């Protein structure tokens, strides 16, 4: 599996760290079902998955990667909102 | 058909013509009292204990592939009771006791071998943690001994004691730890359950879970609809998909864990050894292959195969610890789908849907749990109360934060275990 960083190009998997499923963060800070959902519960898809990866030993940008979890095929990657700044 | 030394001798002398199939191959009936989804170690053990401990025999295990084709036949077979936290500690202690009587109970050779497990440590801090863990194990009634460097050297003379980077300070020795033949565990439970009247139905994929008015009524399968009063989801890495059939989202991400085996060698490695400074654990199978593994690849996957960076790390860690294995050729590597929970501990519980039960979240440690989990889930299904050994494995601990069991102390969040 290789990932493409929009800033650095296609790179070896060793340079990246998986940072979790790409989910919308709840508004507000009070604990409730929305936070439980966000932190714990997962669709855990067998197929297309949207997830964050950090280019940790490269430029440090956080990427939004679309990937097929059945085949490890990478379908797309872009800078996560604010991830390159 | 009972196995005995005499029987083996007799069959050996008469061309092994007297052996029959180990379990029946029934067609699914239209309805059962209890349907277990998933014919892995946990599903089969649950069926066995339902029949044996609770006299419940109108039970079916539905397996989409063949029995034992999932993680139960893909793991590195380490069996131990060296957990630290209350909740886990009593459960694995109970499971190990079941292991110790399992071959007699099943009349089946699962090759359970208590060859001893040594967790190495490489710093003062790790020694303190090992001593603390050892005390917790002893308090639980299990065995633990703290070995110093010379104690380890007497047991494991082949480790690299000269390297300065990861010096070996000692090890936590768990004599009752060891290995077992993974397939045989699945086969033994399958045979025991089938003999007691449980229907084991292979090539039967569950495609839907029927719920009416908040109560489960049955399942849809590739071999037709089957009604059931109670349904248990015991599908390891596939738990998320199967629970989704009942409209549930679980606190689970499925990740890939790889394992490796070398060509057969003469006996060189008597125990199970784990490295404290890299992800590496190893034992030698009775056929002679060195069986070893490391950490997750650390990204979600259903591919049942991993990538090279993790393979490379595992090999490097092995070479740093025991250079003698460097000339052995790796024959095979493979992967299994791990049902990872946020705190790294499992779930055996009811759900919000009446009659629907969940046994999942075994992460990379569910082989040793096979008897204990089967026993506890059977108890829950039969009595609707958690078994004493498994009261901590609640599904709602994530929502309310009470009773999280984070053995590693890294935080109860995904991707940290
Ligand atoms: C490489 C590796 C090494 C490991 N090492 C160890 C170790 O040393 N010690 C240890 O304790 N644990 C270890 N484990 C973990 C252990 O193997 C698992 O936690 C445990 O086997 C999971 O439970 P199971 O046996 O019931 O799972 P499985 O055998 O995976 O059973 C689940 C079954 O459900 C079936 N299924 C899924 N979906 C459906 C459906 N829709 N309908 C019908 N059936 C379905 C699957 O086909 C499968 O057979 C390891 C795992 C791996 C992959
Ligand atoms: Zn980059």
Coordinates of C-alpha atoms and ligand atoms in Angstrom, one line a residue:
Chain A
X1 CA 0.0 0.0 0.0
X2 CA 1.3 3.4 -1.0
X3 CA -0.3 6.8 -0.2
X4 CA -0.2 10.0 -2.2
X5 CA 0.4 13.2 -0.3
X6 CA -0.8 16.2 -2.3
X7 CA 2.3 18.1 -1.2
X8 CA 5.0 15.4 -1.5
X9 CA 3.6 12.9 -4.1
X10 CA 3.3 9.1 -3.8
X11 CA 5.2 7.8 -0.8
X12 CA 5.9 4.6 1.1
X13 CA 3.4 3.5 3.7
X14 CA 6.1 3.7 6.4
X15 CA 5.9 7.5 6.2
X16 CA 2.3 7.7 7.2
X17 CA 0.3 7.2 10.4
X18 CA -3.4 6.2 10.4
X19 CA -5.3 8.8 12.5
X20 CA -8.8 7.3 12.5
X21 CA -12.1 7.4 10.7
X22 CA -13.0 10.8 9.2
X23 CA -16.1 11.8 11.2
X24 CA -17.8 15.1 12.0
X25 CA -16.8 16.4 15.5
X26 CA -19.9 17.2 17.6
X27 CA -20.7 20.8 18.5
X28 CA -20.3 21.7 22.2
X29 CA -18.3 20.1 24.9
X30 CA -20.8 18.4 27.2
X31 CA -20.7 14.6 27.2
X32 CA -23.6 12.9 25.6
X33 CA -24.6 10.3 23.0
X34 CA -23.1 12.5 20.2
X35 CA -19.7 12.3 21.8
X36 CA -20.0 8.6 22.5
X37 CA -20.9 8.1 18.9
X38 CA -18.0 10.2 17.7
X39 CA -15.3 8.6 19.9
X40 CA -16.4 5.0 20.1
X41 CA -19.0 3.9 17.6
X42 CA -18.0 3.0 14.0
X43 CA -19.6 2.1 10.7
X44 CA -16.4 0.0 10.3
X45 CA -17.1 -0.4 6.5
X46 CA -16.0 -3.4 4.5
X47 CA -15.4 -1.4 1.4
X48 CA -14.9 2.3 0.9
X49 CA -13.7 4.1 4.0
X50 CA -12.9 7.8 4.6
X51 CA -10.1 8.2 7.0
X52 CA -7.4 10.6 8.2
X53 CA -3.7 9.8 7.8
X54 CA -0.8 12.0 8.9
X55 CA 2.3 12.2 6.7
X56 CA 4.2 12.0 9.9
X57 CA 7.8 11.4 8.7
X58 CA 7.2 13.6 5.6
X59 CA 5.6 17.1 5.6
X60 CA 3.4 16.4 8.6
X61 CA 0.2 17.3 6.7
X62 CA -3.0 15.5 7.7
X63 CA -4.7 13.9 4.7
X64 CA -8.2 12.7 4.0
X65 CA -7.8 9.4 2.3
X66 CA -10.5 7.3 0.6
X67 CA -9.5 3.6 0.7
X68 CA -11.1 0.2 0.0
X69 CA -10.7 -1.8 3.2
X70 CA -11.2 -5.1 1.4
X71 CA -8.4 -4.6 -1.1
X72 CA -6.2 -1.8 0.4
X73 CA -6.8 0.1 -2.9
X74 CA -6.3 3.8 -2.4
X75 CA -9.1 5.7 -4.2
X76 CA -8.1 9.2 -3.5
X77 CA -6.4 11.6 -1.1
X78 CA -6.6 15.3 -0.4
X79 CA -5.4 17.7 2.3
X80 CA -7.7 17.5 5.3
X81 CA -9.3 20.9 6.0
X82 CA -6.6 22.9 7.6
X83 CA -4.3 19.8 7.5
X84 CA -1.5 21.4 5.5
X85 CA -1.4 24.7 7.3
Chain B
X1 CA -16.8 -42.3 18.7
X2 CA -14.5 -42.0 21.6
X3 CA -10.7 -41.5 21.2
X4 CA -8.4 -43.5 23.4
X5 CA -4.9 -44.9 23.1
X6 CA -6.3 -48.3 22.5
X7 CA -8.4 -47.0 19.7
X8 CA -5.5 -45.2 18.0
X9 CA -3.5 -48.4 18.2
X10 CA -6.2 -50.6 16.8
X11 CA -6.9 -48.2 13.9
X12 CA -3.2 -47.9 13.2
X13 CA -3.0 -51.7 12.9
X14 CA -6.1 -52.0 10.7
X15 CA -5.4 -49.3 8.1
X16 CA -7.3 -46.4 9.9
X17 CA -10.5 -47.5 8.2
X18 CA -12.7 -47.1 11.2
X19 CA -12.6 -43.4 11.7
X20 CA -15.8 -41.5 10.8
X21 CA -16.7 -37.8 10.4
X22 CA -16.3 -35.9 13.6
X23 CA -19.6 -34.0 13.3
X24 CA -22.9 -34.3 11.5
X25 CA -23.7 -32.2 8.5
X26 CA -27.4 -31.4 9.0
X27 CA -29.7 -29.2 6.8
X28 CA -31.0 -26.2 8.7
X29 CA -34.3 -26.6 10.5
X30 CA -36.9 -23.8 10.2
X31 CA -36.6 -22.8 13.8
X32 CA -34.3 -23.1 16.8
X33 CA -34.3 -21.9 20.4
X34 CA -30.9 -20.3 19.9
X35 CA -29.0 -19.4 16.8
X36 CA -25.3 -18.6 17.0
X37 CA -23.9 -16.6 14.1
X38 CA -20.3 -17.5 13.5
X39 CA -18.6 -20.9 13.7
X40 CA -15.2 -19.8 15.1
X41 CA -13.8 -20.8 18.4
X42 CA -16.2 -18.6 20.4
X43 CA -19.3 -19.7 18.6
X44 CA -18.5 -23.4 18.8
X45 CA -17.5 -23.2 22.4
X46 CA -20.7 -21.4 23.2
X47 CA -22.8 -24.1 21.5
X48 CA -20.8 -26.8 23.4
X49 CA -21.4 -25.3 26.8
X50 CA -25.0 -24.5 26.1
X51 CA -25.6 -28.2 25.5
X52 CA -23.3 -29.5 28.2
X53 CA -23.9 -27.0 31.1
X54 CA -27.4 -26.0 30.4
X55 CA -29.0 -28.9 28.5
X56 CA -30.0 -26.5 25.7
X57 CA -29.7 -28.6 22.5
X58 CA -32.1 -27.0 20.1
X59 CA -29.3 -24.8 19.0
X60 CA -27.7 -24.0 15.6
X61 CA -24.3 -22.5 14.7
X62 CA -24.4 -20.8 11.4
X63 CA -21.1 -20.4 9.6
X64 CA -20.7 -18.6 6.3
X65 CA -17.6 -20.6 5.3
X66 CA -16.2 -23.7 7.0
X67 CA -15.8 -24.3 10.7
X68 CA -12.5 -22.9 11.9
X69 CA -11.7 -20.9 8.8
X70 CA -11.7 -17.6 10.6
X71 CA -9.3 -16.3 13.2
X72 CA -9.5 -19.4 15.3
X73 CA -7.4 -21.1 12.6
X74 CA -5.2 -18.1 11.9
X75 CA -3.7 -17.2 15.3
X76 CA -0.4 -17.8 16.9
X77 CA -2.0 -20.0 19.6
X78 CA -0.7 -18.4 22.8
X79 CA -2.8 -19.3 25.8
X80 CA -2.1 -17.4 29.1
X81 CA -3.7 -15.8 32.1
X82 CA -1.4 -12.9 32.8
X83 CA -3.9 -10.0 32.7
X84 CA -3.7 -7.2 35.1
X85 CA -7.0 -5.4 35.5
X86 CA -10.0 -6.6 37.5
X87 CA -12.6 -7.7 35.0
X88 CA -10.0 -9.2 32.7
X89 CA -8.0 -11.0 35.3
X90 CA -10.7 -13.2 36.7
X91 CA -12.0 -14.0 33.2
X92 CA -8.7 -15.2 31.8
X93 CA -8.0 -17.0 35.0
X94 CA -11.2 -18.9 34.6
X95 CA -10.6 -19.6 30.9
X96 CA -7.1 -21.0 31.6
X97 CA -8.7 -23.4 34.2
X98 CA -11.1 -24.6 31.5
X99 CA -8.2 -25.1 29.2
X100 CA -6.5 -27.3 31.8
X101 CA -9.4 -29.7 31.7
X102 CA -10.4 -29.3 28.1
X103 CA -8.8 -32.4 26.5
X104 CA -10.5 -34.7 29.0
X105 CA -13.8 -32.8 28.8
X106 CA -13.8 -32.9 25.0
X107 CA -12.1 -36.3 24.6
X108 CA -10.0 -34.5 22.0
X109 CA -6.3 -33.8 21.7
X110 CA -6.1 -30.1 21.4
X111 CA -2.3 -30.3 22.0
X112 CA -2.6 -27.8 24.9
X113 CA 1.0 -27.5 25.9
X114 CA 1.9 -25.5 29.1
X115 CA 5.4 -24.9 28.1
X116 CA 5.8 -21.6 29.9
X117 CA 5.6 -18.0 28.7
X118 CA 8.4 -15.5 29.3
X119 CA 7.6 -11.8 28.9
X120 CA 11.0 -10.1 28.7
X121 CA 11.8 -6.7 30.2
X122 CA 14.6 -4.4 29.2
X123 CA 14.6 -1.5 31.7
X124 CA 14.0 -0.7 35.4
X125 CA 10.6 0.7 34.6
X126 CA 9.6 -2.4 32.7
X127 CA 10.8 -4.6 35.6
X128 CA 8.6 -2.7 38.0
X129 CA 5.6 -3.1 35.7
X130 CA 6.4 -6.8 35.3
X131 CA 6.6 -7.2 39.1
X132 CA 3.3 -5.4 39.6
X133 CA 1.6 -7.5 36.9
X134 CA 3.1 -10.7 38.5
X135 CA 1.7 -9.7 41.9
X136 CA -1.8 -9.1 40.3
X137 CA -1.6 -12.6 38.7
X138 CA -0.7 -14.2 42.0
X139 CA -3.5 -12.3 43.8
X140 CA -5.8 -13.8 41.2
X141 CA -4.6 -17.2 42.1
X142 CA -2.5 -17.8 39.0
X143 CA 1.3 -18.3 38.8
X144 CA 4.0 -15.7 38.1
X145 CA 7.8 -15.6 38.8
X146 CA 10.1 -12.7 38.3
X147 CA 13.3 -13.9 36.7
X148 CA 16.5 -11.8 36.7
X149 CA 18.8 -11.8 33.7
X150 CA 20.7 -14.9 34.8
X151 CA 17.4 -16.7 35.4
X152 CA 16.3 -15.9 31.9
X153 CA 19.7 -17.0 30.5
X154 CA 19.3 -20.4 32.1
X155 CA 15.9 -20.8 30.3
X156 CA 16.7 -19.0 27.1
X157 CA 20.4 -19.3 26.4
X158 CA 20.0 -18.4 22.7
X159 CA 18.9 -14.7 23.3
X160 CA 21.4 -12.0 22.4
X161 CA 22.6 -10.9 25.8
X162 CA 25.5 -8.8 24.4
X163 CA 23.6 -6.1 22.6
X164 CA 23.6 -2.8 24.3
X165 CA 20.5 -1.2 22.6
X166 CA 17.8 -3.4 24.3
X167 CA 19.6 -5.1 27.2
X168 CA 17.7 -8.0 28.7
X169 CA 17.0 -7.2 32.4
X170 CA 14.9 -10.3 33.1
X171 CA 11.5 -11.7 32.4
X172 CA 8.1 -12.5 33.9
X173 CA 7.7 -16.2 33.8
X174 CA 4.2 -17.7 33.6
X175 CA 4.7 -21.5 33.8
X176 CA 1.1 -22.3 33.1
X177 CA 1.2 -20.2 29.9
X178 CA 1.7 -22.0 26.6
X179 CA 0.2 -22.9 23.3
X180 CA -2.5 -25.2 21.7
X181 CA -3.3 -26.6 18.3
X182 CA -5.8 -24.0 17.1
X183 CA -7.7 -26.0 14.5
X184 CA -8.1 -28.9 17.0
X185 CA -9.7 -26.5 19.5
X186 CA -12.4 -25.6 16.9
X187 CA -12.8 -29.3 15.8
X188 CA -13.0 -30.5 19.4
X189 CA -15.7 -28.1 20.4
X190 CA -17.5 -28.7 17.1
X191 CA -17.5 -32.4 17.7
X192 CA -18.6 -32.0 21.3
X193 CA -21.5 -29.7 20.4
X194 CA -22.6 -31.9 17.4
X195 CA -22.6 -35.0 19.6
X196 CA -24.9 -33.3 22.0
X197 CA -27.4 -32.4 19.3
X198 CA -26.3 -28.9 18.2
X199 CA -26.7 -28.4 14.5
X200 CA -23.5 -27.0 12.9
X201 CA -24.4 -25.5 9.5
X202 CA -21.6 -24.5 7.2
X203 CA -21.8 -22.5 4.0
X204 CA -24.6 -20.6 5.6
X205 CA -24.1 -16.9 5.6
X206 CA -26.4 -14.7 7.7
X207 CA -27.6 -11.9 5.5
X208 CA -30.2 -10.3 7.8
X209 CA -31.5 -10.2 11.4
X210 CA -35.2 -10.1 11.8
X211 CA -36.5 -7.8 14.6
X212 CA -40.1 -7.2 15.4
X213 CA -41.2 -4.7 18.0
X214 CA -37.8 -4.6 19.5
X215 CA -37.5 -8.4 19.8
X216 CA -35.4 -10.6 17.6
X217 CA -37.3 -13.3 15.7
X218 CA -34.8 -15.0 13.5
X219 CA -32.3 -14.5 10.8
X220 CA -32.1 -14.5 7.0
X221 CA -29.4 -16.7 5.5
X222 CA -28.0 -17.9 2.2
X223 CA -29.8 -21.2 3.0
X224 CA -33.2 -19.6 3.8
X225 CA -34.9 -18.0 6.8
X226 CA -34.4 -19.5 10.2
X227 CA -36.5 -18.5 13.2
X228 CA -35.0 -18.2 16.6
X229 CA -35.9 -17.0 20.1
X230 CA -32.4 -15.9 20.8
X231 CA -29.6 -14.9 18.4
X232 CA -25.9 -14.4 19.4
X233 CA -23.5 -12.5 17.1
X234 CA -20.1 -14.2 17.5
X235 CA -18.4 -13.1 14.3
X236 CA -15.1 -11.6 15.5
X237 CA -13.8 -9.2 12.7
X238 CA -17.2 -9.2 11.0
X239 CA -19.1 -8.1 14.1
X240 CA -19.7 -4.6 12.7
X241 CA -21.4 -5.8 9.5
X242 CA -23.5 -8.4 11.2
X243 CA -24.6 -6.0 14.0
X244 CA -25.5 -3.5 11.3
X245 CA -28.1 -6.0 10.0
X246 CA -29.9 -5.3 13.3
X247 CA -29.4 -1.5 12.9
X248 CA -26.6 -1.4 15.5
X249 CA -23.3 0.4 15.4
X250 CA -20.6 -1.1 17.6
X251 CA -17.5 0.4 19.3
X252 CA -15.4 -1.7 17.0
X253 CA -12.9 -1.2 14.2
X254 CA -11.6 -4.2 12.2
X255 CA -7.8 -4.2 11.8
X256 CA -5.3 -6.6 10.3
X257 CA -2.9 -8.7 12.3
X258 CA -0.3 -10.8 10.5
X259 CA 1.5 -14.0 11.5
X260 CA 4.5 -15.9 10.1
X261 CA 5.8 -19.4 10.2
X262 CA 9.1 -20.8 9.1
X263 CA 10.1 -24.2 7.7
X264 CA 10.2 -27.0 10.2
X265 CA 13.3 -27.1 12.4
X266 CA 14.6 -29.4 15.1
X267 CA 13.5 -28.3 18.6
X268 CA 15.2 -25.0 19.5
X269 CA 12.6 -23.0 21.3
X270 CA 11.0 -24.6 24.3
X271 CA 8.8 -21.9 25.5
X272 CA 6.8 -18.9 24.4
X273 CA 8.9 -15.7 24.4
X274 CA 7.8 -12.1 24.0
X275 CA 10.1 -9.2 23.4
X276 CA 9.5 -6.1 25.5
X277 CA 11.1 -3.5 23.2
X278 CA 9.6 -4.4 19.9
X279 CA 6.4 -6.2 18.8
X280 CA 7.5 -9.8 18.6
X281 CA 6.4 -13.1 20.1
X282 CA 7.4 -16.6 19.1
X283 CA 7.0 -20.2 19.8
X284 CA 7.8 -23.4 18.0
X285 CA 5.0 -25.7 16.8
X286 CA 5.1 -29.4 17.3
X287 CA 5.8 -29.8 13.6
X288 CA 9.0 -27.6 14.1
X289 CA 7.9 -24.4 12.5
X290 CA 8.8 -21.2 14.3
X291 CA 5.4 -19.4 14.7
X292 CA 5.7 -15.7 15.3
X293 CA 4.0 -12.4 15.0
X294 CA 3.9 -8.8 16.1
X295 CA 1.6 -5.8 16.2
X296 CA -1.4 -4.8 14.1
X297 CA -0.7 -3.1 10.8
X298 CA -2.6 -0.2 12.4
X299 CA -5.2 0.6 9.8
X300 CA -8.7 -0.9 9.2
X301 CA -8.7 -3.8 6.9
X302 CA -10.8 -6.8 5.8
X303 CA -8.2 -8.1 3.4
X304 CA -6.9 -10.9 5.6
X305 CA -3.4 -9.9 4.5
X306 CA -1.1 -7.2 5.6
X307 CA 1.6 -5.0 4.2
X308 CA 5.4 -5.2 4.3
X309 CA 6.3 -2.5 6.9
X310 CA 4.8 -4.6 9.7
X311 CA 6.4 -7.8 8.3
X312 CA 9.7 -6.0 8.3
X313 CA 9.3 -4.7 11.8
X314 CA 8.5 -8.2 13.1
X315 CA 11.5 -9.7 11.4
X316 CA 13.8 -6.9 12.7
X317 CA 12.5 -7.3 16.2
X318 CA 13.0 -11.0 16.1
X319 CA 16.6 -10.6 14.8
X320 CA 17.4 -8.1 17.5
X321 CA 16.3 -10.5 20.2
X322 CA 17.4 -13.9 18.9
X323 CA 19.8 -13.8 15.9
X324 CA 19.8 -17.6 15.7
X325 CA 16.5 -17.6 13.8
X326 CA 18.0 -15.5 11.0
X327 CA 18.8 -18.4 8.7
X328 CA 15.3 -20.0 9.0
X329 CA 13.3 -19.5 5.9
X330 CA 9.8 -18.1 6.3
X331 CA 7.3 -20.4 4.6
X332 CA 4.0 -18.6 5.0
X333 CA 2.5 -15.4 6.3
X334 CA -1.1 -14.5 6.5
X335 CA -3.5 -12.1 8.3
X336 CA -6.7 -12.2 10.3
X337 CA -9.4 -9.5 10.9
X338 CA -9.3 -8.3 14.5
X339 CA -12.3 -6.9 16.2
X340 CA -10.7 -4.0 18.0
X341 CA -12.5 -2.1 20.8
X342 CA -11.5 1.3 22.1
X343 CA -10.1 -0.1 25.4
X344 CA -8.7 -3.3 24.0
X345 CA -11.1 -5.5 26.1
X346 CA -14.0 -7.6 24.9
X347 CA -17.8 -7.4 25.0
X348 CA -20.1 -10.3 26.2
X349 CA -23.5 -8.7 26.7
X350 CA -27.1 -8.3 25.8
X351 CA -28.1 -5.5 23.4
X352 CA -31.0 -3.1 23.4
X353 CA -32.8 -5.5 21.1
X354 CA -34.6 -8.3 23.1
X355 CA -33.1 -11.7 22.5
X356 CA -30.0 -10.4 20.7
X357 CA -26.6 -11.0 22.2
X358 CA -23.1 -9.9 21.4
X359 CA -19.8 -11.6 21.9
X360 CA -17.0 -9.7 20.2
X361 CA -14.1 -7.2 20.6
X362 CA -11.5 -9.9 21.3
X363 CA -8.8 -7.9 19.6
X364 CA -5.7 -9.9 19.1
X365 CA -6.2 -12.0 22.2
X366 CA -9.3 -14.1 21.8
X367 CA -7.8 -17.6 21.2
X368 CA -7.0 -18.1 24.9
X369 CA -10.5 -16.8 25.7
X370 CA -12.3 -19.5 23.6
X371 CA -13.4 -21.7 26.5
X372 CA -14.0 -18.9 28.9
X373 CA -16.0 -16.9 26.4
X374 CA -18.1 -19.9 25.3
X375 CA -18.8 -20.7 28.9
X376 CA -19.8 -17.1 29.8
X377 CA -21.9 -16.5 26.7
X378 CA -23.7 -19.8 27.2
X379 CA -24.4 -18.8 30.8
X380 CA -25.7 -15.4 29.6
X381 CA -27.9 -17.0 26.9
X382 CA -29.3 -19.6 29.2
X383 CA -29.9 -17.5 32.4
X384 CA -30.0 -13.9 31.1
X385 CA -27.4 -13.0 33.7
X386 CA -23.7 -12.5 33.1
X387 CA -21.4 -15.2 34.3
X388 CA -19.3 -14.2 37.4
X389 CA -16.1 -14.3 35.4
X390 CA -17.4 -11.9 32.7
X391 CA -19.4 -9.2 34.5
X392 CA -17.0 -6.5 33.3
X393 CA -17.5 -7.1 29.6
X394 CA -20.4 -4.7 29.3
X395 CA -21.3 -3.0 26.0
X396 CA -22.3 0.3 27.8
X397 CA -19.0 0.8 29.5
X398 CA -18.0 3.0 26.6
X399 CA -21.0 5.3 26.8
X400 CA -20.8 5.9 30.5
X401 CA -17.1 5.5 31.0
X402 CA -17.5 3.3 34.0
X403 CA -15.5 0.1 34.1
X404 CA -13.3 0.7 31.0
X405 CA -10.5 -2.0 31.0
X406 CA -7.5 -0.5 29.3
X407 CA -4.8 -3.1 30.0
X408 CA -2.1 -1.1 28.1
X409 CA -2.9 2.2 29.8
X410 CA -2.8 4.0 26.5
X411 CA -6.3 5.5 26.6
X412 CA -9.7 4.1 25.7
X413 CA -9.8 5.2 22.1
X414 CA -9.6 3.5 18.8
X415 CA -6.2 2.9 17.2
X416 CA -4.2 3.0 20.5
X417 CA -4.2 -0.7 21.2
Ligands
LIG1 C1 -2.5 -13.5 13.3 C2 -3.3 -13.7 14.5 C3 -2.6 -14.1 15.7 C4 -3.4 -14.2 16.9 N1 -2.7 -14.7 18.0 C5 -3.4 -14.9 19.1 C6 -2.7 -15.5 20.2 O1 -1.5 -15.9 20.2 N2 -3.4 -15.7 21.4 C7 -4.7 -15.4 21.5 O2 -5.3 -15.6 22.5 N3 -5.4 -14.9 20.4 C8 -4.8 -14.6 19.2 N4 -5.4 -14.1 18.1 C9 -6.8 -13.7 18.3 C10 -7.9 -14.8 18.1 O3 -7.5 -15.6 17.0 C11 -9.3 -14.2 17.9 O4 -9.5 -13.2 18.9 C12 -10.4 -15.3 18.0 O5 -10.1 -16.4 17.3 C13 -11.7 -14.7 17.6 O6 -12.8 -15.4 17.9 P1 -13.3 -16.6 17.0 O7 -12.4 -17.8 17.1 O8 -14.7 -16.9 17.3 O9 -13.2 -15.9 15.5 P2 -13.4 -16.5 14.1 O10 -12.7 -17.8 14.0 O11 -12.9 -15.4 13.1 O12 -14.9 -16.8 13.9 C14 -15.9 -15.9 13.4 C15 -16.7 -16.7 12.4 O13 -17.8 -15.9 12.0 C16 -18.1 -16.2 10.7 N5 -18.9 -15.2 10.1 C17 -18.7 -13.9 9.9 N6 -19.7 -13.3 9.3 C18 -20.7 -14.2 9.2 C19 -22.0 -14.2 8.7 N7 -22.6 -13.1 8.2 N8 -22.8 -15.3 8.7 C20 -22.2 -16.5 9.2 N9 -21.0 -16.6 9.7 C21 -20.2 -15.4 9.7 C22 -16.7 -16.2 10.0 O14 -16.6 -16.9 8.8 C23 -15.8 -16.9 11.1 O15 -15.7 -18.3 10.9 C24 -4.7 -13.9 16.9 C25 -5.4 -13.6 15.8 C26 -4.7 -13.5 14.5 C27 -5.4 -13.1 13.3
LIG2 ZN1 3.6 15.2 2.6

